[in-house]
Amino acid sequence: MRSTTLPLLLDAVGDTPVVRLRNLTTAHEAELIVKLEGANPGGSLKDRPASHIIRHAERTGALRPGGTIIESSSGNFGIALAMYGASLGYRVIAVVDPKLTATNRALLQAYGAEIVVVDEQDDSGSYHKTRISLANRMHDEIAGSFRPDQCFNPLNSDAHLHSTAAELLDQAGPELSAVVCTVSTGGHLGGIARSVKRRAPHVRVIGVDVEGSTVFGGLAHAYLTPGMGLSWTPVNLDDLSLVDEVYKVTDDDAYRACRTLARTEGILAGVSTGAALTVALAAAMRTRAGRRVAVLASDRGERYLATAFNDEWLRANALTTECTVTGLRARAGRLAPHSTDPARDCANYLPELAEQLGSPTARATAEVSR
Ligand SMILES: Cc1ncc(COP(=O)(O)O)c(C=O)c1O
């Protein structure tokens, strides 16, 4: 037997499976297909930008042996960095907020990451801006530290352009008619939109935000769905003309759909997958048989056993426990787009923000252009 060189953990990212669903659509509608990003080693799609950004930082010398990685993340990106930090010998500090779940805290700690909690809300009522500015201040103070800066670093969408999108287009084949992605940093929607419009411009790109977040404008208020939302349009979504339609879904729709996916298709994924699935089902119901609508299952559902998959927790948070196919199809059938021309209707860029928060990526760009 010939011996082969096996990949390091950092290189074992991607090539995730795509499966077709059996029970949510009828024979007269498009097929729903799901890319299972939970199959990445850290359990989510965030392994891709984490691995890409770390590799780039090692190549450019921004991250040196024994260095410290500091990032604002209460979820999957922090967990991916903690995993790679453990493997590569970096100290990892995750700047989180009080919404951090007990499971994510335990996962970060399992990989040996340090946790710093921000408790001050920003002007939008969320914690993104206070978290990011604290991470930037810590980066200034800690020698040998590196900031992946997922909200402002274009390498985030670059990772998805070169891996997630390329894989999905090959796996979905010529029947692909639409791709549905949720949004927070805009990393995967931005990268996938760019790749799809280059390689298969007839494929519709659909973005999904949660009610209460203002990535695509609208009214800001508190929401529960983890992993989604931001209070501005991120730079990784710098060309909204590549996105054909955007939707806003409620917390209740997102939680119910992720539970329905588990019970009727046997796919245990997180709440953002439920949000994307509701919109993808609406698209599939409008599209003829023989075509395909793709959706990403962004992470594994085990992370949500104490929340989305716990009836008591749902009731305590005024969320519905019902999760049937009929209910999901009825809700999908009633969905209306927030916009069918997001570049015209929804841009909510805050061009000064990166510099105001002290983003190292913005600082480096300003220095180059000076
Ligand atoms: C589970 C989950 N879904 C969706 C997203 C949104 O992805 P992006 O940051 O690429 O917009 C995230 C981001 O953290 C996530 O963790």
Coordinates of C-alpha atoms and ligand atoms in Angstrom, one line a residue:
M1 CA 0.0 0.0 0.0
R2 CA 1.4 3.4 -1.0
S3 CA 1.6 6.0 1.8
T4 CA -0.1 9.4 1.2
T5 CA 0.3 12.7 3.1
L6 CA -2.8 13.4 5.0
P7 CA -4.2 16.9 5.6
L8 CA -3.7 18.9 8.7
L9 CA -6.9 20.0 10.5
L10 CA -6.5 23.5 9.0
D11 CA -6.7 21.9 5.5
A12 CA -9.5 19.5 6.1
V13 CA -12.2 22.0 5.5
G14 CA -14.9 22.0 2.8
D15 CA -16.1 19.3 0.3
T16 CA -19.2 19.0 2.4
P17 CA -22.1 16.9 1.1
V18 CA -25.2 18.1 -0.7
V19 CA -28.4 16.0 -0.2
R20 CA -31.9 16.3 -1.6
L21 CA -34.9 16.5 0.7
R22 CA -37.7 14.0 0.4
N23 CA -40.7 15.3 2.3
L24 CA -41.1 19.0 2.1
T25 CA -41.8 19.6 -1.6
T26 CA -44.3 17.9 -3.9
A27 CA -43.6 16.2 -7.3
H28 CA -44.8 19.3 -9.1
E29 CA -42.3 21.6 -7.4
A30 CA -38.5 22.1 -7.6
E31 CA -36.3 19.9 -5.6
L32 CA -34.9 21.3 -2.4
I33 CA -31.2 20.5 -1.9
V34 CA -29.1 21.2 1.3
K35 CA -25.4 21.7 1.6
L36 CA -24.4 20.2 5.0
E37 CA -21.9 22.7 6.3
G38 CA -22.0 21.0 9.7
A39 CA -19.8 18.3 8.2
N40 CA -16.8 20.7 8.5
P41 CA -14.5 19.7 11.4
G42 CA -15.7 22.5 13.7
G43 CA -19.3 21.9 12.8
S44 CA -20.1 25.0 10.8
L45 CA -19.5 27.0 7.6
K46 CA -17.3 29.3 9.6
D47 CA -14.4 26.8 9.4
R48 CA -13.9 28.1 5.9
P49 CA -13.2 31.8 6.5
A50 CA -11.4 30.9 9.8
S51 CA -9.0 28.6 7.9
H52 CA -8.6 30.9 4.9
I53 CA -7.9 34.0 7.1
I54 CA -5.4 32.1 9.4
R55 CA -3.5 30.7 6.4
H56 CA -3.3 34.2 4.8
A57 CA -2.2 35.7 8.1
E58 CA 0.5 33.1 8.6
R59 CA 1.8 33.7 5.0
T60 CA 1.9 37.5 5.4
G61 CA 3.5 37.3 8.9
A62 CA 0.4 39.0 10.5
L63 CA 0.2 35.9 12.7
R64 CA 3.4 34.4 14.0
P65 CA 4.1 31.2 16.0
G66 CA 2.8 31.5 19.5
G67 CA 0.7 34.6 18.6
T68 CA -2.8 35.5 20.0
I69 CA -6.0 35.6 17.9
I70 CA -8.6 38.0 19.1
E71 CA -12.1 38.0 17.6
S72 CA -15.6 39.3 18.3
S73 CA -17.8 36.2 18.1
S74 CA -20.4 34.6 20.2
G75 CA -20.7 31.6 17.9
N76 CA -19.4 29.6 15.1
F77 CA -16.5 31.8 14.0
G78 CA -15.1 31.9 17.5
I79 CA -15.5 28.2 17.8
A80 CA -13.6 27.6 14.5
L81 CA -10.8 29.9 15.6
A82 CA -10.6 28.2 19.0
M83 CA -10.3 24.8 17.3
Y84 CA -7.5 26.0 14.9
G85 CA -5.8 27.9 17.7
A86 CA -5.6 24.6 19.7
S87 CA -4.2 22.8 16.7
L88 CA -1.7 25.4 15.7
G89 CA -0.5 26.6 19.2
Y90 CA -2.2 30.1 19.2
R91 CA -3.8 31.7 22.2
V92 CA -7.4 32.6 21.2
I93 CA -9.5 35.3 23.0
A94 CA -13.2 35.4 22.0
V95 CA -15.0 38.6 22.8
V96 CA -18.6 37.6 23.4
D97 CA -21.8 39.1 24.8
P98 CA -24.4 38.0 27.3
K99 CA -26.3 36.1 24.5
L100 CA -23.5 33.5 24.5
T101 CA -25.3 30.2 25.0
A102 CA -24.0 27.7 27.7
T103 CA -23.2 25.3 24.9
N104 CA -21.1 27.7 22.9
R105 CA -19.3 28.8 26.1
A106 CA -18.5 25.1 26.8
L107 CA -17.3 24.6 23.3
L108 CA -15.0 27.6 23.4
Q109 CA -13.6 26.4 26.7
A110 CA -13.2 22.9 25.5
Y111 CA -10.8 24.1 22.9
G112 CA -9.0 26.2 25.5
A113 CA -10.1 29.7 24.3
E114 CA -10.3 32.6 26.7
I115 CA -13.7 34.4 27.0
V116 CA -14.2 38.1 27.5
V117 CA -17.8 39.2 28.0
V118 CA -19.0 42.7 26.8
D119 CA -22.2 43.8 28.6
E120 CA -22.8 47.2 27.1
Q121 CA -25.3 47.4 24.3
D122 CA -24.6 49.5 21.2
D123 CA -26.9 52.2 19.7
S124 CA -28.8 49.5 17.8
G125 CA -29.6 47.5 21.0
S126 CA -27.2 44.7 20.0
Y127 CA -23.6 44.1 21.1
H128 CA -21.8 43.9 17.7
K129 CA -20.2 47.4 17.8
T130 CA -19.2 47.2 21.5
R131 CA -17.7 43.8 21.0
I132 CA -15.8 44.8 17.9
S133 CA -14.4 47.9 19.4
L134 CA -13.2 46.1 22.5
A135 CA -11.5 43.4 20.4
N136 CA -9.7 46.2 18.5
R137 CA -8.6 47.9 21.7
M138 CA -7.3 44.6 23.0
H139 CA -5.4 44.0 19.7
D140 CA -3.7 47.4 20.1
E141 CA -2.7 46.4 23.7
I142 CA -1.6 42.8 23.2
A143 CA 1.8 42.4 21.5
G144 CA 1.8 39.7 18.8
S145 CA -1.9 39.7 18.4
F146 CA -4.0 39.2 15.2
R147 CA -7.5 40.3 14.5
P148 CA -9.3 38.2 11.8
D149 CA -11.9 41.0 11.8
Q150 CA -14.7 38.9 10.2
C151 CA -17.2 41.9 9.8
F152 CA -14.7 44.1 7.8
N153 CA -12.3 41.6 6.3
P154 CA -13.0 40.8 2.6
L155 CA -11.1 37.5 3.0
N156 CA -14.3 36.3 4.7
S157 CA -16.4 36.3 1.5
D158 CA -13.3 35.4 -0.5
A159 CA -13.2 32.0 1.3
H160 CA -16.7 31.3 0.3
L161 CA -16.2 32.4 -3.3
H162 CA -13.4 30.0 -3.8
S163 CA -14.7 27.0 -1.8
T164 CA -18.4 27.0 -0.8
A165 CA -19.7 28.5 -4.0
A166 CA -17.5 26.5 -6.3
E167 CA -18.4 23.2 -4.6
L168 CA -22.1 24.0 -4.6
L169 CA -22.3 24.9 -8.3
D170 CA -20.5 21.7 -9.2
Q171 CA -22.7 19.6 -6.9
A172 CA -26.1 21.2 -7.8
G173 CA -25.5 20.9 -11.6
P174 CA -27.4 22.7 -14.4
E175 CA -30.8 22.2 -12.8
L176 CA -29.9 24.8 -10.1
S177 CA -32.4 27.6 -10.2
A178 CA -31.8 29.5 -6.9
V179 CA -29.5 29.6 -3.9
V180 CA -30.7 30.8 -0.5
C181 CA -28.3 32.2 2.1
T182 CA -28.7 33.8 5.5
V183 CA -26.7 36.8 6.5
S184 CA -24.7 38.3 9.4
T185 CA -21.2 39.3 8.3
G186 CA -22.3 38.8 4.7
G187 CA -19.4 36.4 4.2
H188 CA -21.2 33.5 2.6
L189 CA -23.9 35.4 0.8
G190 CA -21.3 37.9 -0.6
G191 CA -18.9 35.2 -1.8
I192 CA -21.6 32.9 -3.2
A193 CA -23.4 35.8 -4.9
R194 CA -20.2 36.9 -6.6
S195 CA -19.3 33.3 -7.8
V196 CA -22.8 32.4 -8.9
K197 CA -23.3 35.6 -11.0
R198 CA -19.9 35.0 -12.7
R199 CA -20.4 31.3 -13.4
A200 CA -24.2 30.8 -13.6
P201 CA -25.8 34.3 -13.9
H202 CA -29.3 32.8 -14.5
V203 CA -29.3 31.3 -11.0
R204 CA -31.2 33.6 -8.5
V205 CA -29.4 34.6 -5.4
I206 CA -31.7 35.1 -2.4
G207 CA -30.6 36.6 0.9
V208 CA -32.4 36.1 4.3
D209 CA -32.2 38.2 7.4
V210 CA -34.1 38.0 10.6
E211 CA -36.8 40.5 11.6
G212 CA -35.1 43.1 14.0
S213 CA -31.8 43.1 12.2
T214 CA -31.1 45.9 9.7
V215 CA -28.6 44.3 7.3
F216 CA -31.2 45.2 4.6
G217 CA -32.6 48.2 6.5
G218 CA -36.0 48.2 8.3
L219 CA -36.9 48.5 11.9
A220 CA -34.3 47.5 14.6
H221 CA -35.5 45.4 17.5
A222 CA -34.3 42.5 19.7
Y223 CA -34.4 39.1 18.1
L224 CA -33.4 35.6 19.3
T225 CA -32.1 33.8 16.2
P226 CA -28.4 33.1 16.7
G227 CA -25.8 33.6 14.0
M228 CA -27.9 36.0 11.9
G229 CA -28.2 39.7 11.7
L230 CA -26.2 42.9 12.0
S231 CA -27.1 46.6 12.3
W232 CA -25.6 47.6 9.0
T233 CA -24.9 46.2 5.5
P234 CA -21.5 44.6 5.8
V235 CA -18.6 45.2 3.3
N236 CA -18.5 41.5 2.4
L237 CA -21.9 42.3 0.7
D238 CA -20.4 45.3 -1.1
D239 CA -22.4 44.7 -4.3
L240 CA -26.1 44.2 -3.5
S241 CA -26.9 44.2 -7.2
L242 CA -25.6 40.5 -7.2
V243 CA -28.5 39.6 -4.8
D244 CA -31.9 39.2 -6.6
E245 CA -34.2 39.2 -3.6
V246 CA -34.1 39.5 0.1
Y247 CA -36.5 38.3 2.8
K248 CA -36.9 38.9 6.5
V249 CA -38.1 36.0 8.6
T250 CA -39.4 36.0 12.2
D251 CA -37.7 34.2 15.0
D252 CA -40.7 31.9 15.3
D253 CA -40.5 30.9 11.6
A254 CA -36.8 30.2 11.9
Y255 CA -37.1 28.0 15.1
R256 CA -40.1 26.1 13.8
A257 CA -38.5 25.3 10.4
C258 CA -35.3 24.0 12.0
R259 CA -37.3 21.7 14.1
T260 CA -39.4 20.6 11.1
L261 CA -36.2 19.8 9.2
A262 CA -35.0 17.6 12.0
R263 CA -38.3 15.7 12.4
T264 CA -39.3 15.3 8.8
E265 CA -35.9 15.0 7.0
G266 CA -33.6 13.8 9.7
I267 CA -31.3 16.8 9.3
L268 CA -30.3 18.3 12.7
A269 CA -29.2 21.9 11.9
G270 CA -29.3 25.2 13.6
V271 CA -31.9 28.0 13.7
S272 CA -30.4 30.0 10.8
T273 CA -30.9 27.0 8.6
G274 CA -34.6 27.1 9.6
A275 CA -34.7 30.7 8.4
A276 CA -33.1 29.9 5.1
L277 CA -35.2 26.8 4.7
T278 CA -38.5 28.7 5.0
V279 CA -37.5 31.0 2.2
A280 CA -36.0 28.2 0.1
L281 CA -39.2 26.2 0.4
A282 CA -41.2 29.3 -0.8
A283 CA -38.9 29.5 -3.8
A284 CA -39.2 25.7 -4.5
M285 CA -43.0 25.9 -4.3
R286 CA -42.9 28.6 -7.0
T287 CA -40.5 26.8 -9.3
R288 CA -41.3 23.9 -11.7
A289 CA -40.3 20.3 -11.2
G290 CA -36.9 19.4 -12.6
R291 CA -35.2 22.5 -11.2
R292 CA -33.3 22.7 -7.9
V293 CA -33.3 25.3 -5.1
A294 CA -30.2 25.1 -2.8
V295 CA -29.9 26.1 0.8
L296 CA -27.0 25.9 3.2
A297 CA -27.4 24.1 6.6
S298 CA -24.9 26.4 8.2
D299 CA -24.1 24.4 11.3
R300 CA -25.0 21.2 13.3
G301 CA -28.1 21.2 15.5
E302 CA -26.4 19.7 18.6
R303 CA -25.5 23.3 19.5
Y304 CA -29.2 24.1 20.0
L305 CA -30.3 21.0 22.0
A306 CA -30.9 23.2 25.1
T307 CA -32.7 25.9 23.1
A308 CA -34.4 25.3 19.7
F309 CA -34.9 21.6 20.5
N310 CA -36.1 22.1 24.0
D311 CA -39.9 22.7 24.4
E312 CA -39.6 24.4 27.8
W313 CA -37.0 26.9 26.5
L314 CA -39.2 27.6 23.5
R315 CA -42.3 28.3 25.7
A316 CA -40.3 30.4 28.1
N317 CA -39.3 32.5 25.1
A318 CA -42.8 32.8 23.6
L319 CA -41.9 30.6 20.6
T320 CA -44.2 28.0 19.1
T321 CA -43.4 24.3 19.6
E322 CA -45.6 23.1 16.7
C323 CA -43.4 21.9 13.8
T324 CA -45.3 20.2 11.0
V325 CA -44.7 20.0 7.2
T326 CA -48.2 21.5 6.6
G327 CA -47.5 24.4 8.9
L328 CA -44.1 25.1 7.3
R329 CA -45.6 25.0 3.8
A330 CA -48.4 27.3 4.8
R331 CA -45.9 29.8 6.3
A332 CA -43.6 29.6 3.3
G333 CA -46.6 30.1 1.0
R334 CA -47.4 33.4 2.8
L335 CA -43.9 34.8 2.6
A336 CA -43.4 38.0 0.6
P337 CA -40.0 39.4 -0.3
H338 CA -38.7 42.4 1.7
S339 CA -37.2 43.6 -1.6
T340 CA -36.7 42.3 -5.2
D341 CA -34.2 45.1 -5.9
P342 CA -32.0 45.2 -2.8
A343 CA -29.3 47.5 -4.4
R344 CA -32.1 50.1 -4.9
D345 CA -34.1 49.6 -1.7
C346 CA -32.1 48.3 1.1
A347 CA -28.4 49.4 1.3
N348 CA -27.6 50.3 4.9
Y349 CA -23.9 50.8 4.6
L350 CA -22.1 52.8 7.3
P351 CA -18.9 53.8 5.5
E352 CA -17.4 55.5 8.6
L353 CA -18.0 52.6 11.0
A354 CA -15.0 50.4 10.3
E355 CA -12.7 53.3 11.2
Q356 CA -14.8 54.5 14.1
L357 CA -14.6 51.0 15.7
G358 CA -10.8 50.9 15.0
S359 CA -10.9 48.0 12.5
P360 CA -7.3 46.9 11.7
T361 CA -8.5 46.0 8.2
A362 CA -9.8 49.5 7.6
R363 CA -6.6 51.0 9.1
A364 CA -4.4 48.8 6.8
T365 CA -6.5 49.9 3.7
A366 CA -6.3 53.5 4.7
E367 CA -2.5 53.3 5.0
V368 CA -2.1 51.6 1.6
S369 CA -4.2 54.3 -0.1
R370 CA -2.4 57.2 1.6
Ligands
LIG1 C1 -25.2 29.4 12.1 C2 -24.9 30.6 11.3 N1 -25.7 30.8 10.2 C3 -25.5 31.9 9.4 C4 -24.4 32.8 9.7 C5 -24.2 34.0 8.8 O1 -23.1 33.8 8.0 P1 -22.2 35.0 7.5 O2 -21.5 35.6 8.7 O3 -21.4 34.4 6.4 O4 -23.2 36.1 6.9 C6 -23.6 32.5 10.8 C7 -22.5 33.4 11.1 O5 -21.9 33.4 12.2 C8 -23.8 31.4 11.6 O6 -23.0 31.1 12.6

